[in-house]
GROMACS .gro file of C-alpha atoms in nm:
model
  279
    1UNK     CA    1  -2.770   0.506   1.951
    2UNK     CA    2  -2.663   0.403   1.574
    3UNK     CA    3  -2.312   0.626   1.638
    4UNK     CA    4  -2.255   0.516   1.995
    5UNK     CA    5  -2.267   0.143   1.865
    6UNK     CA    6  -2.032   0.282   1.590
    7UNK     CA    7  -1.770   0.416   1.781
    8UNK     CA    8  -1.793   0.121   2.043
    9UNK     CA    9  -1.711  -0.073   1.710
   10UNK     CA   10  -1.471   0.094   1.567
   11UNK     CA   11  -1.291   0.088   1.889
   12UNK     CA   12  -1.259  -0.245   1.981
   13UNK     CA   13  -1.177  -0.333   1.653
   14UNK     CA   14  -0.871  -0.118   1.642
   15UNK     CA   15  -0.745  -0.217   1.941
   16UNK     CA   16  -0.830  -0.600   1.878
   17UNK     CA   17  -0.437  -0.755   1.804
   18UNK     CA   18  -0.285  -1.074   1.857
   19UNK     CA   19  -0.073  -0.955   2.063
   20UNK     CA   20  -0.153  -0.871   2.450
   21UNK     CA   21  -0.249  -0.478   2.386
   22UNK     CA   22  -0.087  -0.359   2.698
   23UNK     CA   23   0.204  -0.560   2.599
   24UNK     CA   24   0.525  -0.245   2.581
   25UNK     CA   25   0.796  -0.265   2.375
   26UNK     CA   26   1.175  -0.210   2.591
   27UNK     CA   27   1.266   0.160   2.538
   28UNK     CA   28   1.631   0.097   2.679
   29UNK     CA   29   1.651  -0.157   2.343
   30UNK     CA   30   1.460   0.009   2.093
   31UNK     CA   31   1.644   0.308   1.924
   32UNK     CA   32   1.545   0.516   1.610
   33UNK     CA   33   1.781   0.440   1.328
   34UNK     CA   34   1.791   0.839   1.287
   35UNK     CA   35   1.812   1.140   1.473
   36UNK     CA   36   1.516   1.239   1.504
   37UNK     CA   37   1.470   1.628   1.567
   38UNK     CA   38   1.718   1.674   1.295
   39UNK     CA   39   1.543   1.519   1.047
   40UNK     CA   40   1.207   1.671   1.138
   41UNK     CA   41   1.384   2.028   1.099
   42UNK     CA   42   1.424   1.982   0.714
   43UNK     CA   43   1.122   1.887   0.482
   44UNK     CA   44   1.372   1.750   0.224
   45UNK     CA   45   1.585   1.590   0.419
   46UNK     CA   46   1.256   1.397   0.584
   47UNK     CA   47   1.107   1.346   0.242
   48UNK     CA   48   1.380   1.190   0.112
   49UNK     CA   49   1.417   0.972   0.438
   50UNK     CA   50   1.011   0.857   0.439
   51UNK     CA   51   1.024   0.784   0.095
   52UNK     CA   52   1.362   0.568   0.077
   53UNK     CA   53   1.326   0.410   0.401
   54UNK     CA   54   0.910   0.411   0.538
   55UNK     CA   55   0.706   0.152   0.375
   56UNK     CA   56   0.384   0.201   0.531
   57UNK     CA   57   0.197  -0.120   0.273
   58UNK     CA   58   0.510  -0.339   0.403
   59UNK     CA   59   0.480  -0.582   0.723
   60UNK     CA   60   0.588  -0.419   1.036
   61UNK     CA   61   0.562  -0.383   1.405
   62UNK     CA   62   0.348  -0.079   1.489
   63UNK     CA   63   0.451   0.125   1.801
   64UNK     CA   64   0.284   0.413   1.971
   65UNK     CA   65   0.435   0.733   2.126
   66UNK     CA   66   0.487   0.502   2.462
   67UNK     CA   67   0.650   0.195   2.333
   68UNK     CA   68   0.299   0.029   2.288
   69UNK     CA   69   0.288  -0.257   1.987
   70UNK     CA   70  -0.062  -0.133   1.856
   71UNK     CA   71  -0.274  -0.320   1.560
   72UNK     CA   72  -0.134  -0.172   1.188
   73UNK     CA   73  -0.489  -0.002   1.177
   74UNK     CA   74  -0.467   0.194   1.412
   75UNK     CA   75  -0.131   0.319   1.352
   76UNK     CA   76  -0.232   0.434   1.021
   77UNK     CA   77  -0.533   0.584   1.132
   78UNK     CA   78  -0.294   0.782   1.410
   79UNK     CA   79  -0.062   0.918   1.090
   80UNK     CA   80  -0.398   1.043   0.947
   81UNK     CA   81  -0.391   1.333   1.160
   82UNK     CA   82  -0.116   1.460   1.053
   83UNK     CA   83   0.039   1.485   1.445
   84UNK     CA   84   0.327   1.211   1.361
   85UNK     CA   85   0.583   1.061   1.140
   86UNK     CA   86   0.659   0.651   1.140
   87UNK     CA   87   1.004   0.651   1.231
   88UNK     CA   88   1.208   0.305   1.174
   89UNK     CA   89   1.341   0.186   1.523
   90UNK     CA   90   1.635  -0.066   1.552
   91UNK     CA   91   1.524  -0.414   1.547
   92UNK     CA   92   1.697  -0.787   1.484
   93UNK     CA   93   1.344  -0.934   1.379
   94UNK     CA   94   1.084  -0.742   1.227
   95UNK     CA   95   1.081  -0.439   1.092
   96UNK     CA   96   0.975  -0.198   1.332
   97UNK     CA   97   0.798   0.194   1.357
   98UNK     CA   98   0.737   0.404   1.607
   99UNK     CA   99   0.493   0.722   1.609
  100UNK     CA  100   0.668   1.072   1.630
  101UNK     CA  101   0.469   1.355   1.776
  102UNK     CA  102   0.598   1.622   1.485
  103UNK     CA  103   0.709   1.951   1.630
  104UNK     CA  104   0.464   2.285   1.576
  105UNK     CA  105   0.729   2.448   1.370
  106UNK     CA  106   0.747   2.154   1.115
  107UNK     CA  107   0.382   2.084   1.096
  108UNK     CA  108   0.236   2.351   0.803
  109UNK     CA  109   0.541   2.163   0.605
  110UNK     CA  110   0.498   1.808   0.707
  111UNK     CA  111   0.163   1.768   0.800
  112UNK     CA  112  -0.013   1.764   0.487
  113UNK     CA  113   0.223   1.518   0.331
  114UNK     CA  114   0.208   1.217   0.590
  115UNK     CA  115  -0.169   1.261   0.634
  116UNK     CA  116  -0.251   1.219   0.244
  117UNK     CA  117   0.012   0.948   0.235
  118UNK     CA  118  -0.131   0.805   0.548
  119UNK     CA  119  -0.491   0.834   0.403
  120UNK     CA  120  -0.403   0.620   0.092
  121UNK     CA  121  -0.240   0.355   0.279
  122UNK     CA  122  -0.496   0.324   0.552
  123UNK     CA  123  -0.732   0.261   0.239
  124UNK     CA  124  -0.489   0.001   0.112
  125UNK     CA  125  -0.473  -0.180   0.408
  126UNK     CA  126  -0.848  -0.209   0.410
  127UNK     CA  127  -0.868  -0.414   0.056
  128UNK     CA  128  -0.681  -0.660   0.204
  129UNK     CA  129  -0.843  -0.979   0.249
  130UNK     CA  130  -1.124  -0.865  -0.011
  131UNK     CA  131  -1.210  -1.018  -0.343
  132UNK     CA  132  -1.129  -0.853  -0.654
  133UNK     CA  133  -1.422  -0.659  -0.815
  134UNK     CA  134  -1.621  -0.831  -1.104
  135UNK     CA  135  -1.528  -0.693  -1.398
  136UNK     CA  136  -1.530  -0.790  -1.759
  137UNK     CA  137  -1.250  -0.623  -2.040
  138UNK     CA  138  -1.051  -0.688  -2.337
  139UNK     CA  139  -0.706  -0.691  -2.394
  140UNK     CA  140  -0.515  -0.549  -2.665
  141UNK     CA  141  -0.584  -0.864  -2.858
  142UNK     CA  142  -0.975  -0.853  -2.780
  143UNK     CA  143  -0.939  -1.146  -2.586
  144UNK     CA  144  -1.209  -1.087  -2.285
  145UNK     CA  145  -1.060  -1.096  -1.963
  146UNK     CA  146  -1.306  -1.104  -1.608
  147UNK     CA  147  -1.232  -1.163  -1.235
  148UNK     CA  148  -1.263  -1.575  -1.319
  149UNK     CA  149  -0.921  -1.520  -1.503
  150UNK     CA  150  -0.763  -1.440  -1.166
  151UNK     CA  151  -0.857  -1.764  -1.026
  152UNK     CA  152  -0.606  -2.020  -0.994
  153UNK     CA  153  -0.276  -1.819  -1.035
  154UNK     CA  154  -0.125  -1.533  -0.822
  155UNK     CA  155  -0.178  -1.221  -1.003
  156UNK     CA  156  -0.018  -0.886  -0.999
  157UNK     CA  157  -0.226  -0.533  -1.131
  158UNK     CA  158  -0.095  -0.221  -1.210
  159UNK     CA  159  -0.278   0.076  -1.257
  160UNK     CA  160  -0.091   0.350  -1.527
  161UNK     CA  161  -0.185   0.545  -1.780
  162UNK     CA  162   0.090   0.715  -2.075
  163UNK     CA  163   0.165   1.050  -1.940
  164UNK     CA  164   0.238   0.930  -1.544
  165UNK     CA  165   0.608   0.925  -1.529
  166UNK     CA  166   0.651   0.770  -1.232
  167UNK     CA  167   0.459   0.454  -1.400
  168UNK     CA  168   0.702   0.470  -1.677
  169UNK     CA  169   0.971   0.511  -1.519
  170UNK     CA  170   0.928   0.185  -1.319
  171UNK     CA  171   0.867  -0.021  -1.645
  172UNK     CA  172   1.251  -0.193  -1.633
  173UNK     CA  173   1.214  -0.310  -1.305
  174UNK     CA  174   0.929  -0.457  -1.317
  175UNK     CA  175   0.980  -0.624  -1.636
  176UNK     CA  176   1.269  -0.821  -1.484
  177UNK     CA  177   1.022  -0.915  -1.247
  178UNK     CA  178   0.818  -1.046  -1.505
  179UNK     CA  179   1.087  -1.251  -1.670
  180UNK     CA  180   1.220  -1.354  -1.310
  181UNK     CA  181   0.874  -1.520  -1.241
  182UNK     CA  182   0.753  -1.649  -1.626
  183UNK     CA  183   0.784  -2.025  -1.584
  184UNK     CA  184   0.585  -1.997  -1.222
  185UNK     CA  185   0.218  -1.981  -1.152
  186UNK     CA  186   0.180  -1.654  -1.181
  187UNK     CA  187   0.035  -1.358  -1.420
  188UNK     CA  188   0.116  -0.982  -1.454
  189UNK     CA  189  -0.210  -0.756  -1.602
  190UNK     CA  190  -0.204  -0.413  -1.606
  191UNK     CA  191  -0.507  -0.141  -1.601
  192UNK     CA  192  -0.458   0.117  -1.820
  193UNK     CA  193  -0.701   0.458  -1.855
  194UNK     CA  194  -0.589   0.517  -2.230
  195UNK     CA  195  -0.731   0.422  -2.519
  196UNK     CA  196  -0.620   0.055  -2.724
  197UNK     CA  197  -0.463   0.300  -3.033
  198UNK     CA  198  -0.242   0.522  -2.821
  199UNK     CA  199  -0.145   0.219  -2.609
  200UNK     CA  200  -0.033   0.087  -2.909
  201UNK     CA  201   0.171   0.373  -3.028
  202UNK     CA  202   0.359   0.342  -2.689
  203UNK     CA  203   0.400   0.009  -2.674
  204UNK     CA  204   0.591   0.028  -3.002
  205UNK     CA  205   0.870   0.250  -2.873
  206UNK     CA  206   0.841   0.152  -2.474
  207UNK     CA  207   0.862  -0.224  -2.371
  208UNK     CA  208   0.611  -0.300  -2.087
  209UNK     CA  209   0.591  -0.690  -2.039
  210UNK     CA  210   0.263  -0.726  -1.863
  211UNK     CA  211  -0.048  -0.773  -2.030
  212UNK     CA  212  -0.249  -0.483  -2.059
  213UNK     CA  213  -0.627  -0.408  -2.035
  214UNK     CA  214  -0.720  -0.079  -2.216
  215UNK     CA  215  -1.035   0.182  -2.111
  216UNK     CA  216  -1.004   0.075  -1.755
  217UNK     CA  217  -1.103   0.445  -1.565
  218UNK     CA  218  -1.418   0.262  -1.411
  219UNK     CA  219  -1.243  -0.036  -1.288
  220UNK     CA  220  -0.998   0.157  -1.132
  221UNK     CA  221  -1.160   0.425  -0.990
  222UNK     CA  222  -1.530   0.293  -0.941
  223UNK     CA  223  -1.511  -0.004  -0.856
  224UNK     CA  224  -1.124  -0.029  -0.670
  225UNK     CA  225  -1.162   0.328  -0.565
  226UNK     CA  226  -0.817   0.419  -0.666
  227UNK     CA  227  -0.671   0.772  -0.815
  228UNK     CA  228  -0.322   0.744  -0.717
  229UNK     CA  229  -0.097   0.630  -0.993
  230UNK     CA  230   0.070   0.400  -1.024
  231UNK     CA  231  -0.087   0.156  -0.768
  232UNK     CA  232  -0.008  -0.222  -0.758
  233UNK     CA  233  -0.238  -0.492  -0.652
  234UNK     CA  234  -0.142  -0.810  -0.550
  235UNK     CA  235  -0.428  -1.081  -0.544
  236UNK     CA  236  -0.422  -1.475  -0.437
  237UNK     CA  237  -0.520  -1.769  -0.637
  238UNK     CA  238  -0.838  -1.734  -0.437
  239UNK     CA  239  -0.898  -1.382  -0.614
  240UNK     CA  240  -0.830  -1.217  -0.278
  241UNK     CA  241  -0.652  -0.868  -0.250
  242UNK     CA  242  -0.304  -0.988  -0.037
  243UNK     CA  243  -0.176  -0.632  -0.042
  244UNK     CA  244  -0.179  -0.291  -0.200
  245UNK     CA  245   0.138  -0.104  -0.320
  246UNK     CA  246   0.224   0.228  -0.447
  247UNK     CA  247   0.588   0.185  -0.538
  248UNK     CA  248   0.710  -0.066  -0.773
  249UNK     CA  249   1.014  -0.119  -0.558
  250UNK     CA  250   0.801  -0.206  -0.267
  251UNK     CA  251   0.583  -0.428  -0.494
  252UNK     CA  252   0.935  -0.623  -0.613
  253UNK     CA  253   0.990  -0.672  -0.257
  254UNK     CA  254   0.700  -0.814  -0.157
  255UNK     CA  255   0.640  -1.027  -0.444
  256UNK     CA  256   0.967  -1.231  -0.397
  257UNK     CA  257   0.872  -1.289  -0.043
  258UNK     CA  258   0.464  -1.401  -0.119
  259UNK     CA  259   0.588  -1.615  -0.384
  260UNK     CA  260   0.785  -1.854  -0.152
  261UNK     CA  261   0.391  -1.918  -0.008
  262UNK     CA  262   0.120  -1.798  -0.194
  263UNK     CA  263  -0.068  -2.028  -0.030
  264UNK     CA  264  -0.101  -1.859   0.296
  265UNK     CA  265  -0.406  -1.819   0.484
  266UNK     CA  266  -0.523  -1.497   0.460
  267UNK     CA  267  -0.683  -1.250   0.716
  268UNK     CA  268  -0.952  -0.982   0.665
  269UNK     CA  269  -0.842  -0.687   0.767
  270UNK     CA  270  -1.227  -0.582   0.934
  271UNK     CA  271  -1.106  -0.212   1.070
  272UNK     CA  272  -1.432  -0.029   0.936
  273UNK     CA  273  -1.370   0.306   0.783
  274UNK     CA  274  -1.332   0.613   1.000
  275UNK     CA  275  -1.636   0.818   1.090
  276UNK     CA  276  -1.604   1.213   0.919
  277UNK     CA  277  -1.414   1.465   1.102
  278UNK     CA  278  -1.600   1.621   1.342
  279UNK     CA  279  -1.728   1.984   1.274
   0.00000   0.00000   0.00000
């Protein structure tokens, strides 16, 4: 009775929009910006496409395979299977995907990718709307830092650690970021899983403008239940989550557009988590 109730649940929640869920999209306007079964015949040439173009954390109108708008939710839970690919449709307003069966021949290659990638962002889409974890740390200058610190002022996380590349190699960017936003009402922290004496060895040779809390594994993947790095975290003046990033450019983006209101009324996103594959 417990799992009927579940699935009844977890059903009506995902199809729960604003939107009239029967409402269909017009096929004779809506075009893929690509061609489709070309780009599905080459792993690199889609990788390079989903990764330059598909921002799964980014605001967007969800369609199915038959021109349905659908709730975010459950077009990320869809991509968890590993049957499609989000593919960006023309649009004058929002930004707008549509689900891609992919073809048998591309799906040992493709698969594997777009259901790990859809995994994670399915799992950033359900922080939002949540508070931020207590926790209590020091930063480099043993100052204590907790979750009250986040109250008051939009703040913006990082997770990293010294040897990820891809979270150095985003370190210019989002310094400019940093200085772009330093007389506004907002703060830039970063979690870091080394230790305060090698962070300070790097931080002698490698500028990195946000603050940064050392020893932070069990913040980050205890209690935030991250282990993709780097992740960003963007969280309200109420200490809300407001969105989840992996990619610093995405995280740019999205900053510049929350700070014209970070006073927006936020929603919960209430999807509950999946049940387990069945057997």
């Amino acid at each position: 009775m417990k799992n009927y109730y579940y699935i009844l649940l977890l059903l009506s929640t995902f199809y729960a929009c604003k939107k009239n869920p029967d409402q269909k999209t017009d096929e004779d306007e809506l075009k893929p910006v690509v061609m489709v079964d070309e780009l599905l015949s080459n792993q690199d040439k889609w990788w390079t496409y989903q990764y330059n173009r598909i921002s799964l954390s980014s605001d967007f109108e969800p369609i199915d395979t038959s021109f349905n708008v659908i709730p975010k939710g459950k077009f990320l839970w869809e991509l968890t299977s590993g049957n499609f690919v989000p593919i960006e449709m023309e649009s004058d307003s929002l930004k707008t995907y549509k689900l891609y069966a992919i073809p048998t021949q591309s799906k040992n290659e493709i698969s594997q990718i777009i259901k790990n990638l859809a995994k994670s962002e399915f799992q950033f889409y359900l922080m939002e709307g949540k508070p931020f974890p207590e926790f209590k740390a020091k930063n480099m200058e043993g100052e204590v830092i907790d979750q009250n610190n986040l109250i008051g002022k939009t703040t913006v996380l990082k997770t990293w650690f010294i040897n990820c590349k891809a979270c150095i190699k985003e370190m210019p960017e989002l310094n400019k970021l940093v200085d772009r936003y330093e007389n506004e009402n907002i703060q830039f922290i970063s979690l870091a899983l080394d230790e305060k004496k090698d962070l300070e060895k790097f931080l002698e040779k490698t500028e990195f403008n946000y603050a940064v809390l050392p020893e932070q594994k069990d913040l980050i993947q205890e209690a935030l239940k991250l282990n993709a790095y780097p992740t960003h975290i963007v969280v309200n003046k109420s200490g809300k989550i407001v969105k989840v990033l992996s990619k610093g450019s995405d995280l740019i983006a999205y900053v510049k557009e929350f700070m014209k209101n970070p006073d927006k009324e936020l929603e919960v996103n209430s999807i509950p988590p999946p049940p387990p594959p069945l057997p």
